[in-house]
mmCIF file of C-alpha atoms in Angstrom:
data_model
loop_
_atom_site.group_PDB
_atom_site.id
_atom_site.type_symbol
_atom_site.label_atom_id
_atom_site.label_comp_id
_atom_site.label_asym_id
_atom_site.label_seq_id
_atom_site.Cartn_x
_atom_site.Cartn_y
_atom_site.Cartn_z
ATOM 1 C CA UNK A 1 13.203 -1.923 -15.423
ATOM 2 C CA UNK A 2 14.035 -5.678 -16.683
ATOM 3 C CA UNK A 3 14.984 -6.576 -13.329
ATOM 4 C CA UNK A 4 11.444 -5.597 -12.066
ATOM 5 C CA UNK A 5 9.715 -7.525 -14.930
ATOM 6 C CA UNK A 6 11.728 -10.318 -14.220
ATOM 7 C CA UNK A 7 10.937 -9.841 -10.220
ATOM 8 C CA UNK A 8 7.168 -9.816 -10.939
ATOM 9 C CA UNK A 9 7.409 -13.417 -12.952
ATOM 10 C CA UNK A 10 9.151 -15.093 -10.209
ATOM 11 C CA UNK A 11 7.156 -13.706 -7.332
ATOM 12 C CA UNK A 12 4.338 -15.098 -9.730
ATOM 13 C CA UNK A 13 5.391 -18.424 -10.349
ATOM 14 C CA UNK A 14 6.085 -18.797 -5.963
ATOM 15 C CA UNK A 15 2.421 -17.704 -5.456
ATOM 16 C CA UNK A 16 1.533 -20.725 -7.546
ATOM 17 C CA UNK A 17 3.537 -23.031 -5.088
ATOM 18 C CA UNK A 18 4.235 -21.121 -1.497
ATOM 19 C CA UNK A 19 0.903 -21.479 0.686
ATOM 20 C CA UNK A 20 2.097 -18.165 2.862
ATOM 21 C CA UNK A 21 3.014 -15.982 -0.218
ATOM 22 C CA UNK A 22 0.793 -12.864 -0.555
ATOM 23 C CA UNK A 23 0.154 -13.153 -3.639
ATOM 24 C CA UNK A 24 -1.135 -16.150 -3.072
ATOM 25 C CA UNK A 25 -4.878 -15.134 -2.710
ATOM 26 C CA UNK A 26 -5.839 -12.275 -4.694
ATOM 27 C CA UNK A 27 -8.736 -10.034 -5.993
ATOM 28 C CA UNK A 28 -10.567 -11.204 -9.585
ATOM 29 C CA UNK A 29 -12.840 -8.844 -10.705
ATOM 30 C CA UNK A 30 -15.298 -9.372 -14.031
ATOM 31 C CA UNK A 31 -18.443 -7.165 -14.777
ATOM 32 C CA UNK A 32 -21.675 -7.725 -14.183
ATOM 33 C CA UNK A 33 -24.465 -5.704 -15.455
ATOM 34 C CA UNK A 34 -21.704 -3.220 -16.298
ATOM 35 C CA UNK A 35 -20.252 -2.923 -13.084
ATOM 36 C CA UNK A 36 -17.407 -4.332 -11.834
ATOM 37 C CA UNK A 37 -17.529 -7.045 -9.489
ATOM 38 C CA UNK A 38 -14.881 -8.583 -7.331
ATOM 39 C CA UNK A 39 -14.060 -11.296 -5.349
ATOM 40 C CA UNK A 40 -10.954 -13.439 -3.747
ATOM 41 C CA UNK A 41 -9.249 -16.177 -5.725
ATOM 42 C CA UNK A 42 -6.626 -18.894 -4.914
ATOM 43 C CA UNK A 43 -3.115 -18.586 -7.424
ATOM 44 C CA UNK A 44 -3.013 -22.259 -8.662
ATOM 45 C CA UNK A 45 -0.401 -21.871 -11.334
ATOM 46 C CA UNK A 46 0.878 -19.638 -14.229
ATOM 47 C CA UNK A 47 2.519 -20.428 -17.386
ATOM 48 C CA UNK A 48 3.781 -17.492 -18.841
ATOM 49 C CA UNK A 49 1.019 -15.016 -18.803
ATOM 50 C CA UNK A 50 -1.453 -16.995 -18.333
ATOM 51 C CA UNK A 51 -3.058 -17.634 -14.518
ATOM 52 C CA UNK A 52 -4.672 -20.308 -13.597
ATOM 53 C CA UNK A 53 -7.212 -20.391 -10.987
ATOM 54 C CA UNK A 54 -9.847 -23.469 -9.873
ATOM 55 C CA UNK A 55 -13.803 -22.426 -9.720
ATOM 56 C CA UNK A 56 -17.226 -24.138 -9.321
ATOM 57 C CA UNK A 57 -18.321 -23.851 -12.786
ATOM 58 C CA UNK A 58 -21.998 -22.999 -11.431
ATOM 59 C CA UNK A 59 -20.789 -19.692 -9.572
ATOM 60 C CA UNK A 60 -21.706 -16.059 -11.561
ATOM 61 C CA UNK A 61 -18.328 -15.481 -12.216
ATOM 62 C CA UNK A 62 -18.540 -18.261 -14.751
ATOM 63 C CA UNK A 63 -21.684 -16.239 -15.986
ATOM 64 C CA UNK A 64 -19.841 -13.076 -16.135
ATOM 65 C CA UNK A 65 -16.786 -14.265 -17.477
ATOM 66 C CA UNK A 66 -19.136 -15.569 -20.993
ATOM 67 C CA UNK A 67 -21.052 -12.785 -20.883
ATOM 68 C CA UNK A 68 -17.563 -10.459 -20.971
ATOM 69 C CA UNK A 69 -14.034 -12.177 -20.921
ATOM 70 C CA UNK A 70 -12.667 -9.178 -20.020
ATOM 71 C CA UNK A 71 -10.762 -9.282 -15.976
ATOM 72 C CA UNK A 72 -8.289 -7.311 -14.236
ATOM 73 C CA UNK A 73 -6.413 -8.693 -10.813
ATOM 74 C CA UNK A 74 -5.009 -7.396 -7.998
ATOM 75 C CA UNK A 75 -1.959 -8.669 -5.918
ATOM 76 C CA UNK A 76 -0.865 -6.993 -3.434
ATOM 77 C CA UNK A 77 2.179 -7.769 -0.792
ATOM 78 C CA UNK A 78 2.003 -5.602 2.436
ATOM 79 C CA UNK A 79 5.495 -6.266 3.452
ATOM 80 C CA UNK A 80 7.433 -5.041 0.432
ATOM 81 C CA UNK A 81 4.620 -3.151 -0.186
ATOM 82 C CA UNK A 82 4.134 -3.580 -3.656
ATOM 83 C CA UNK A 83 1.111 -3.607 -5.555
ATOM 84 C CA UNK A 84 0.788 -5.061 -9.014
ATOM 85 C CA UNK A 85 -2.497 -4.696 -11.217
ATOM 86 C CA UNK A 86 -2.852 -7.341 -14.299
ATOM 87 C CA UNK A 87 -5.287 -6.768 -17.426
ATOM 88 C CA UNK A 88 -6.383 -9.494 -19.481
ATOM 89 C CA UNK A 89 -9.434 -11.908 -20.698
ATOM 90 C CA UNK A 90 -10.353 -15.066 -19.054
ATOM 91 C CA UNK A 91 -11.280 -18.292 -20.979
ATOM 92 C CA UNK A 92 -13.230 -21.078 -19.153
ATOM 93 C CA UNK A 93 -12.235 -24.225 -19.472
ATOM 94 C CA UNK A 94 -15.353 -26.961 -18.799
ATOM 95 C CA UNK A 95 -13.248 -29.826 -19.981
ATOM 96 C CA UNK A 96 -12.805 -32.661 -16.928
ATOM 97 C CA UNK A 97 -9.276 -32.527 -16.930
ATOM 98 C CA UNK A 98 -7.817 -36.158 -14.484
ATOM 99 C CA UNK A 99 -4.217 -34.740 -13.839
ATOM 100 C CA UNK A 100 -5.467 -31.113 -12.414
ATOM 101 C CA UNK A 101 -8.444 -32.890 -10.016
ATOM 102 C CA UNK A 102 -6.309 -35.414 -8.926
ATOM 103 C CA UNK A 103 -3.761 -32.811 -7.630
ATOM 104 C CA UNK A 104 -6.231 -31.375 -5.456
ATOM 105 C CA UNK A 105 -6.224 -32.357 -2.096
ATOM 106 C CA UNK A 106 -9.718 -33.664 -0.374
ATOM 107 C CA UNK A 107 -11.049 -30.774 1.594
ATOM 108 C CA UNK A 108 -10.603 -28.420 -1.552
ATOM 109 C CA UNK A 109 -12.602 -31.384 -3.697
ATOM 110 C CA UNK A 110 -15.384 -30.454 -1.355
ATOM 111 C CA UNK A 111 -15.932 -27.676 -2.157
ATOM 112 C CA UNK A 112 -16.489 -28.479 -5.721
ATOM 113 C CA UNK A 113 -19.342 -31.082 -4.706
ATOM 114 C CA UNK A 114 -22.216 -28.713 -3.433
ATOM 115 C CA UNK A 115 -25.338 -30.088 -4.307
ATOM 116 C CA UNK A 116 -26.756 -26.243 -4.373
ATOM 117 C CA UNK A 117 -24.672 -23.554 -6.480
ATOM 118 C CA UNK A 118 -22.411 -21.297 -5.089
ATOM 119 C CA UNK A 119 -24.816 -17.902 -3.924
ATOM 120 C CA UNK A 120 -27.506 -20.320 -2.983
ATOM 121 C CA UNK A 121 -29.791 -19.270 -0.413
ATOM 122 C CA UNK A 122 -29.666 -21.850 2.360
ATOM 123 C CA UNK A 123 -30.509 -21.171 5.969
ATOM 124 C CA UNK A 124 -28.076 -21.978 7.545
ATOM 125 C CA UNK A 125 -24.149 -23.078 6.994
ATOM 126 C CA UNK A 126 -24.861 -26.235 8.136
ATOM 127 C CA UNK A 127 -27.643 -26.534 5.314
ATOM 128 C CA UNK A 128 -24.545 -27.181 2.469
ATOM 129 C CA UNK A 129 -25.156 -30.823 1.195
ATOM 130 C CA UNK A 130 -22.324 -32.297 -0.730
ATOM 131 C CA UNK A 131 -22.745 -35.247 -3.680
ATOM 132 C CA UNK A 132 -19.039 -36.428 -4.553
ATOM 133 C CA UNK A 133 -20.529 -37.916 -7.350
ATOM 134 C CA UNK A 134 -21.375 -35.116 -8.614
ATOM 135 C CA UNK A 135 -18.028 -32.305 -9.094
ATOM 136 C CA UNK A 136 -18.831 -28.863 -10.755
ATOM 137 C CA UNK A 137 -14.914 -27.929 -11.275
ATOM 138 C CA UNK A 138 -13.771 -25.899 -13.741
ATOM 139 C CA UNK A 139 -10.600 -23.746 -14.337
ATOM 140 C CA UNK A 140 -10.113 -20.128 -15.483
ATOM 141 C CA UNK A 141 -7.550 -19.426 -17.888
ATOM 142 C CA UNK A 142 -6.434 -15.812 -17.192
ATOM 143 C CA UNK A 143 -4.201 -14.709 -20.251
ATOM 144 C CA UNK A 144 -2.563 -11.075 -19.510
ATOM 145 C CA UNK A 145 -1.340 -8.480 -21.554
ATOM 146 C CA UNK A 146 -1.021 -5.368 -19.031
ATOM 147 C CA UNK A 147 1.011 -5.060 -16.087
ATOM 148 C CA UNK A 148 0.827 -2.095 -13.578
ATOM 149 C CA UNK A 149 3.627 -2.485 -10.852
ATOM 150 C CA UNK A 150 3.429 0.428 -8.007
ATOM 151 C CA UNK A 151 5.933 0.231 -5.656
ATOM 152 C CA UNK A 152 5.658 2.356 -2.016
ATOM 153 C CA UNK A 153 9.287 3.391 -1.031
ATOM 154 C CA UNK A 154 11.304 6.425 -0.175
ATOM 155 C CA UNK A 155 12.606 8.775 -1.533
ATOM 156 C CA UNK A 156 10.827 8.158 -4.645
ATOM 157 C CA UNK A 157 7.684 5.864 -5.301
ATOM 158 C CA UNK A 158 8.374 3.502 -8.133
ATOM 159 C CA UNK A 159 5.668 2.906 -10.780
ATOM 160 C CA UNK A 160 5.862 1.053 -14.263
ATOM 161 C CA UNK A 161 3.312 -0.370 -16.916
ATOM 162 C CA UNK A 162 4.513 -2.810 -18.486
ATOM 163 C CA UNK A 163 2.529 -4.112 -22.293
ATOM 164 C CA UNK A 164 3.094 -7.281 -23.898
ATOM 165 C CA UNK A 165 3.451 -6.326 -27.448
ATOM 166 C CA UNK A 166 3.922 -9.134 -29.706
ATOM 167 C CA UNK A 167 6.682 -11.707 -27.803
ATOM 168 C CA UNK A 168 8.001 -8.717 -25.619
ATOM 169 C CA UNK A 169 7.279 -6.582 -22.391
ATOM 170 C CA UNK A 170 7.671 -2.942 -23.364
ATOM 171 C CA UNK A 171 7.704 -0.874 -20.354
ATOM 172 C CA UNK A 172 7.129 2.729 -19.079
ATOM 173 C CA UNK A 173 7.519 4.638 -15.777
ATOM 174 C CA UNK A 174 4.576 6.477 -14.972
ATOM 175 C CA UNK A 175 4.263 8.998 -12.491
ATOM 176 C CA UNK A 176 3.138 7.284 -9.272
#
């Protein structure tokens, strides 16, 4: 069971860095009007258990996430397929931060310049004006504290949640 922990950490840490990985887009979802409500996200780095991941602070997300920290994601890799859920709270961090926006490259800068928020009605795609004066970046701290690995194989399908309790990772097998 250690080895699997260990497995999910490292496949973590590459999503941060390999482009192709597949965990390296995933599902966020908060809740909105208590429902849930989901939407793709870019892995830009973990430290520990805690995910980071790059947003225009004027999307609802931000909204939701104040409203109700609480988040779940969900990684998935169709290869190995492997699936692993996370539960945890996200923090927003509003704080212009020099180091993380000058490691991102140009073309993702953009899209942190819309003069118009994020859900905007416009009327048409080529209606998205840009000020570069003007960036609206924040990041998302996503701290974890649940872990649900499923793993699809034969004979047996392998499924463990893992809890951080205190320092540690306790783990159990559930039925899959």
């Amino acid at each position: 069971m250690q080895d699997i922990l260990e497995d999910i950490f490292l496949e973590l840490k590459k999503a941060a860095w390999e482009v192709r990985h597949p965990y390296r887009y995933f599902c966020l979802s908060s809740v909105e009007d208590n429902r849930p409500k989901q939407r793709m996200v870019v892995f830009r780095g973990i430290l520990e258990n805690v995910i980071s991941i790059y947003t225009d602070i004027r999307t609802p997300k931000v909204v939701h996430f104040k409203r109700n920290p609480n988040a779940s994601v969900l990684l998935y890799d169709s290869e190995k397929m492997k699936q692993i859920v996370l539960l945890g709270k996200v923090e927003i961090v509003e704080e212009y931060n020099a180091l993380v926006w000058d490691s991102i490259g140009p073309k993702a800068k953009k899209d942190y310049t819309t003069l118009l928020a994020p859900g905007t009605v416009i009327g048409s795609s080529k209606d998205v004006l840009y000020d570069m004066e003007k960036v609206n970046f924040c990041i998302l701290k996503f701290t974890f504290n649940t872990i649900e690995y499923l793993e699809i194989t034969r004979p047996n399908h392998i499924r463990i949640k893992f809890n951080l309790i205190g320092n540690n990772w306790e783990g159990r097998y559930l039925v899959p």
